[in-house]
CSV table of C-alpha atoms in Angstrom, one decimal:
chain,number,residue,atom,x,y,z
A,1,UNK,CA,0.0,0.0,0.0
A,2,UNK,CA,1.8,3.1,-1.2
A,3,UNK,CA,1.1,7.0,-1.5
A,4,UNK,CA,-2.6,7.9,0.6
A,5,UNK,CA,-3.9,4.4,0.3
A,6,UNK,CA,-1.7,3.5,3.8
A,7,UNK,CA,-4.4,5.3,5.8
A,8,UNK,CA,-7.4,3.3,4.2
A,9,UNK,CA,-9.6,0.9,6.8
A,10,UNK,CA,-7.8,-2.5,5.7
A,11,UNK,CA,-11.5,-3.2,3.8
A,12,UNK,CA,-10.1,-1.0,1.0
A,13,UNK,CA,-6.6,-3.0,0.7
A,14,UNK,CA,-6.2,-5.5,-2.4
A,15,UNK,CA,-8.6,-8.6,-2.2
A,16,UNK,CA,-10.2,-7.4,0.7
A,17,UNK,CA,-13.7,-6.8,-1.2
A,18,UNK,CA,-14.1,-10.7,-1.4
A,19,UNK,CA,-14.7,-10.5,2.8
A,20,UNK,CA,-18.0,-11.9,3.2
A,21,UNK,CA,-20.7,-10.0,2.4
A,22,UNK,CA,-22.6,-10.8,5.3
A,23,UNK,CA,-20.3,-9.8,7.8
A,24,UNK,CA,-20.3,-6.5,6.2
A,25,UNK,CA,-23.8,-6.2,6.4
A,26,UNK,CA,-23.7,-7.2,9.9
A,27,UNK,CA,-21.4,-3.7,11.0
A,28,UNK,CA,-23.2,-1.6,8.2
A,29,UNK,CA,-26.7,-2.5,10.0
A,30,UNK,CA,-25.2,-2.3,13.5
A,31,UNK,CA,-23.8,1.2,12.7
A,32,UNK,CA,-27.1,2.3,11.0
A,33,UNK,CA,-28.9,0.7,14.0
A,34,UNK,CA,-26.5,2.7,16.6
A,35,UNK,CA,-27.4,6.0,14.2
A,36,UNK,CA,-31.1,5.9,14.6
A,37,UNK,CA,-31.2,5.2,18.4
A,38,UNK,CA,-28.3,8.2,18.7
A,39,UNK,CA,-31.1,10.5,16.7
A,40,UNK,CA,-33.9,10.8,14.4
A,41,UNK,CA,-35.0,8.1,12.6
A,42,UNK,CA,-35.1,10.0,9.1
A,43,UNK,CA,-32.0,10.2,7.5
A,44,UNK,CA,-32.8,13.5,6.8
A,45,UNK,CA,-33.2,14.7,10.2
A,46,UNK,CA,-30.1,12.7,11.5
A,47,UNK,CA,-26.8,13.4,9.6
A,48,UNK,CA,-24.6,10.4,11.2
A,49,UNK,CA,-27.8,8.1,10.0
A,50,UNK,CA,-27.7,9.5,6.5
A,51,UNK,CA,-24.2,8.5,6.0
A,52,UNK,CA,-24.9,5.0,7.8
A,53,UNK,CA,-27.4,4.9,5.0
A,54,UNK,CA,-25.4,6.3,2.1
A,55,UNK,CA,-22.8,3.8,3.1
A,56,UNK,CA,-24.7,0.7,3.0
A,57,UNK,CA,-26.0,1.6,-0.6
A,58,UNK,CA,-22.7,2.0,-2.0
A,59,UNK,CA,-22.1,-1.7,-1.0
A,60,UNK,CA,-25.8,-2.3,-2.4
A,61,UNK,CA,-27.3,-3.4,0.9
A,62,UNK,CA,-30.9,-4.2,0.3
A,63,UNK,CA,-33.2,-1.6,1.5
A,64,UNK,CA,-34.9,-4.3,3.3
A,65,UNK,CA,-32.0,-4.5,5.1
A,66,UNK,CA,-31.5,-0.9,5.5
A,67,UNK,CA,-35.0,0.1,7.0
A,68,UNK,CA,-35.0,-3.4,9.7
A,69,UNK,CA,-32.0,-1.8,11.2
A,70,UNK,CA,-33.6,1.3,11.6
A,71,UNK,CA,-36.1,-0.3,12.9
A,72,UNK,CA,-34.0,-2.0,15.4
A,73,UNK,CA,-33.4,1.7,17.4
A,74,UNK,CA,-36.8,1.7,18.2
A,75,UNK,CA,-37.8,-1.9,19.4
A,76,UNK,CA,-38.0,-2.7,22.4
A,77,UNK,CA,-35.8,-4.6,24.1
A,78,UNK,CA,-33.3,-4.7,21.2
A,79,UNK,CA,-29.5,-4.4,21.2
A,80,UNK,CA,-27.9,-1.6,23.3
A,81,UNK,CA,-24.7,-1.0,21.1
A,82,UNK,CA,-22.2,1.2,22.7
A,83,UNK,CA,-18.9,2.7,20.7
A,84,UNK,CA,-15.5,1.8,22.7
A,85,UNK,CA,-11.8,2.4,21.2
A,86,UNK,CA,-9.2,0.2,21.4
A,87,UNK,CA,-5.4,1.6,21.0
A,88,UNK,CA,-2.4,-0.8,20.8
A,89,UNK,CA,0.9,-1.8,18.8
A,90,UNK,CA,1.5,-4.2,16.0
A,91,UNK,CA,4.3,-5.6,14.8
A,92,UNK,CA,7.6,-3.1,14.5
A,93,UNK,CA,5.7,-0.6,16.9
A,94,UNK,CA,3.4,0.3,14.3
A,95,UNK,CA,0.4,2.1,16.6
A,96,UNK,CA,-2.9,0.7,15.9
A,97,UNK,CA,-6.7,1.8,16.6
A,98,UNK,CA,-9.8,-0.2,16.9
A,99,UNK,CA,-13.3,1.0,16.5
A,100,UNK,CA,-15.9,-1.3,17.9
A,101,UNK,CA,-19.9,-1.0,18.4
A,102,UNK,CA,-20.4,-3.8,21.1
A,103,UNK,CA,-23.0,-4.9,23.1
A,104,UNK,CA,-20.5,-6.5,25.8
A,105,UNK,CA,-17.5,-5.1,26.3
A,106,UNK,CA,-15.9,-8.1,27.9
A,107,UNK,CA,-16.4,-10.1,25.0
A,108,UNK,CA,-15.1,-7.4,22.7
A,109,UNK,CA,-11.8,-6.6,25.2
A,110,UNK,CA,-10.9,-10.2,25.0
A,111,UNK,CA,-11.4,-10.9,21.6
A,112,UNK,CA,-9.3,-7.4,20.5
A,113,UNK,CA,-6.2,-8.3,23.5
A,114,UNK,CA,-5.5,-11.8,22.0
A,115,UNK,CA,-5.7,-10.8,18.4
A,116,UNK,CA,-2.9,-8.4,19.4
A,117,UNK,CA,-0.9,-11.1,21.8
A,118,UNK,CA,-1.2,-13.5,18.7
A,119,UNK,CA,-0.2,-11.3,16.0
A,120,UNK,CA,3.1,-9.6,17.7
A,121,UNK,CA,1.4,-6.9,18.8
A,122,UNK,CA,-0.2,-5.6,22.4
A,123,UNK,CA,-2.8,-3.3,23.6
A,124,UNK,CA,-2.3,-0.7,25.2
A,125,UNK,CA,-4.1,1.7,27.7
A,126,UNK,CA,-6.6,4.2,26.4
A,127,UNK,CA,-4.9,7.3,24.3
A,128,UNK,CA,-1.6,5.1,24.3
A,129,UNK,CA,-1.7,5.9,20.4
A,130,UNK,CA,-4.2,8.0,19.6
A,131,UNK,CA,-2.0,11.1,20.2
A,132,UNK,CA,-0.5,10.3,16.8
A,133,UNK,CA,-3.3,10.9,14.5
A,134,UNK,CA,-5.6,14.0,13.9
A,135,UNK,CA,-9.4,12.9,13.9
A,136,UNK,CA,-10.7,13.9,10.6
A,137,UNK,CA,-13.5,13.5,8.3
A,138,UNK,CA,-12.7,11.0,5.7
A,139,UNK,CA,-15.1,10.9,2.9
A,140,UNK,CA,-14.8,8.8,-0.5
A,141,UNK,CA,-15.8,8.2,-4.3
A,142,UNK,CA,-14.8,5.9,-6.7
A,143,UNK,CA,-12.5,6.7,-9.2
A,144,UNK,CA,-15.6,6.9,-11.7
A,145,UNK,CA,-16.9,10.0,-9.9
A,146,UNK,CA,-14.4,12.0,-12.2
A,147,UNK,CA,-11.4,13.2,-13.0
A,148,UNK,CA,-8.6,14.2,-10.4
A,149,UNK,CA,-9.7,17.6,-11.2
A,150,UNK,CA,-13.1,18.0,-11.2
A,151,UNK,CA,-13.1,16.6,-7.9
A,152,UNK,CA,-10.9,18.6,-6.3
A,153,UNK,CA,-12.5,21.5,-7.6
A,154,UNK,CA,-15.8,20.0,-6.2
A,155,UNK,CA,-14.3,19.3,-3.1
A,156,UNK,CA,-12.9,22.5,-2.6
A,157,UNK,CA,-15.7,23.8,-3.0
A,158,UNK,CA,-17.6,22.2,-0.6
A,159,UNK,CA,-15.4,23.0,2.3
A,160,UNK,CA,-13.0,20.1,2.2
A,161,UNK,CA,-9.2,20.4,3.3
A,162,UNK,CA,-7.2,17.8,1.2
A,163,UNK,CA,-7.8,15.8,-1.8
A,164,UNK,CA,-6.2,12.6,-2.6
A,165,UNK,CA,-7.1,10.4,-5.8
A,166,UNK,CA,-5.7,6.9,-7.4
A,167,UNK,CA,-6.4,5.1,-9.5
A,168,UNK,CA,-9.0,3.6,-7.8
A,169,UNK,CA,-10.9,6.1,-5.8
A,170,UNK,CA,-10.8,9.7,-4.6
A,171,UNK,CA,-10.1,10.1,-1.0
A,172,UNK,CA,-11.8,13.9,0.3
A,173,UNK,CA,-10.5,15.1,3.9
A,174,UNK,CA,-12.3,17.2,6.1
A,175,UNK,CA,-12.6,18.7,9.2
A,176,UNK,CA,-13.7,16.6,12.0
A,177,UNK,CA,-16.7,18.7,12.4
A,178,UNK,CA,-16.9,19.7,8.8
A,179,UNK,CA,-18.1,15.7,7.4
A,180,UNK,CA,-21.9,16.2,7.2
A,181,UNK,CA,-22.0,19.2,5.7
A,182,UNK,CA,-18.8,18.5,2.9
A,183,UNK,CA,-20.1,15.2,2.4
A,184,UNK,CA,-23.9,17.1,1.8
A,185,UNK,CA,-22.5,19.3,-0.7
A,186,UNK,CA,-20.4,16.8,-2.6
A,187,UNK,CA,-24.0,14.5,-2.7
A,188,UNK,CA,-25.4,17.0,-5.0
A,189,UNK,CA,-22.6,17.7,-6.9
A,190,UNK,CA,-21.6,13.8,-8.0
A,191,UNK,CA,-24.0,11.9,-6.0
A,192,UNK,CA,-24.0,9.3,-2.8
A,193,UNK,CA,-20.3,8.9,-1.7
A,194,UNK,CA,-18.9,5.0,-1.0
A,195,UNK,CA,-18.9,6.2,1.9
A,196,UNK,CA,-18.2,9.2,4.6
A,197,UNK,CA,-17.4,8.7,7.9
A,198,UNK,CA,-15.0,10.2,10.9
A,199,UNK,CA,-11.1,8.9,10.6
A,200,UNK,CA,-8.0,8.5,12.3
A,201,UNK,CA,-5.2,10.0,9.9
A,202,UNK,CA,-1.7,9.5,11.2
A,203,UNK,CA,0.6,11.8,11.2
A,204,UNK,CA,3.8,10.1,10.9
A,205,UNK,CA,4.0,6.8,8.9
A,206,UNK,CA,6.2,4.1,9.2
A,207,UNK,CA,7.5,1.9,6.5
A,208,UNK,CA,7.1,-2.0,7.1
A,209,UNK,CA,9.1,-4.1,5.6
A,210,UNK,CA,8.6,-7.6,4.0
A,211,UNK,CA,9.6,-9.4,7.3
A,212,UNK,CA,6.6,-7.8,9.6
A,213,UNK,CA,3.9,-6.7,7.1
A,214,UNK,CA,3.0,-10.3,6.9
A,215,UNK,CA,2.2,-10.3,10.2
A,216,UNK,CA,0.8,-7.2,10.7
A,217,UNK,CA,-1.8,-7.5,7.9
A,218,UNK,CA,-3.0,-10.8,9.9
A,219,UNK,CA,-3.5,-9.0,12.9
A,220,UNK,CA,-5.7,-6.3,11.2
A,221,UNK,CA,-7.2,-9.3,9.1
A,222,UNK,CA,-8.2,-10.7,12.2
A,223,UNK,CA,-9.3,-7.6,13.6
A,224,UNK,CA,-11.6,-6.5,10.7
A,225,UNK,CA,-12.7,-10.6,11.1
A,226,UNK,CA,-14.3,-9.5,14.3
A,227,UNK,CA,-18.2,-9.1,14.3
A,228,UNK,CA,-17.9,-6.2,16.5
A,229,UNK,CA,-14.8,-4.3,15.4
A,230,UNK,CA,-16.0,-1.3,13.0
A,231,UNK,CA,-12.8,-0.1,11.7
A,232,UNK,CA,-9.5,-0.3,12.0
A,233,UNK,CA,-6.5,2.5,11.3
A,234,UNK,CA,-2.7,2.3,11.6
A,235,UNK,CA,0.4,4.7,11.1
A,236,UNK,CA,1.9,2.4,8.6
A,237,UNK,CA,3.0,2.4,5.0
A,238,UNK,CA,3.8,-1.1,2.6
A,239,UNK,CA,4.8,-0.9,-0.8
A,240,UNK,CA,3.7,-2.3,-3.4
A,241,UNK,CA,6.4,-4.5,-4.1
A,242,UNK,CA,5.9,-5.8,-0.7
A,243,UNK,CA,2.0,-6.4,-1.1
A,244,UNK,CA,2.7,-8.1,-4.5
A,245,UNK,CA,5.0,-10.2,-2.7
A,246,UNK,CA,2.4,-11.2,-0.1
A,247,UNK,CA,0.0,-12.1,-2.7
């Protein structure tokens, strides 16, 4: 992973679209769930649930789907999600954080400590890492949306502070308390975003060689695995020679 792709959620790394589909359904609905309960039910009325929404469309969640985990906020006796943040260290240092919606926090603590202890890595105390990246708002297109250009202008436009694009996708930076209204404005300039959503950006990065980026991409592998782990971020960079090498 080379240039701004080394700050992507490990979802948007090569041959990670073929995770299964329902496990992604599973976090889109629990975030989407957790939006509604936090606020309105209309995704109008509720920014955070708007992008919940927007984000399961872009990975063509049913709206079936979509309108049961609304539903969810308002049943009773349903789930009781609750956000917690897990910081720690992978292989070579690199710092790590883990974004979980959980309804038991034990489970969730034990099942993010031994994916660290197995992986050469350890968790660390609350704000152990965090210190390291500036929260931002992260919000992206697919290279389809346009030219490098046009959406830079767009994005500019709307408020945003950086602009990154690949190949692959355009990456749109804002600030933290900036998201909903850039990502409103760029919705009706080129449409529903793949998605839009709060970030950890690092500021430092660290190279990883061959020797530990096998490791380390198991322990965020195992990570993302985790019904209840959201997203996670890291402070590190691997080249492409190096990915190509680990297949």
């Amino acid at each position: 992973m080379a240039g701004h792709s080394k700050f992507k959620n490990i979802m948007h790394r090569k041959g990670a679209q073929d995770k299964k589909r329902s496990s992604m359904f599973s976090k889109l609905s629990r975030e989407i769930t957790v939006a509604a309960k936090m606020g309105m039910p209309d995704p109008d009325m509720n920014p955070r649930l708007r992008l919940a929404v927007n984000a399961a469309k872009a990975q063509s969640m049913p709206k079936d789907n979509i309108q049961r985990a609304i539903d969810k906020a308002n049943a009773a006796g349903g789930e009781n999600y609750e956000e917690v943040r897990y910081e720690g260290y992978g292989p070579a240092g690199i710092a790590i954080i883990v974004e979980a919606l959980t309804d038991n926090r034990n489970r969730t603590a034990t099942n993010v400590r031994t994916a660290f202890s197995k992986n050469g890595g350890n968790l660390g105390a609350s704000g152990a890492v965090s210190h390291g990246f500036d929260r931002v708002g992260l919000i992206s297109y697919p290279a389809s949306a346009g030219d490098a250009d046009a959406i830079f202008e767009a994005a500019l436009e709307a408020g945003a502070e950086d602009v990154s694009s690949n190949e692959d996708e355009h990456e749109i930076w804002t600030a933290m308390d900036a998201l909903h209204e850039v990502a409103k404005a760029l919705e009706a300039k080129l449409g529903a975003a793949d998605s839009a959503k709060l970030a950890w950006k690092p500021q430092i990065t660290v190279d990883v060689d061959e020797a530990n980026a096998a490791t380390l991409m198991k322990l965020v592998d195992t990570l993302e695995d985790d019904d209840d782990v959201q997203t996670v971020w890291g402070n590190y960079e691997v080249s492409d020679d190096v990915m190509e090498k680990l297949g």
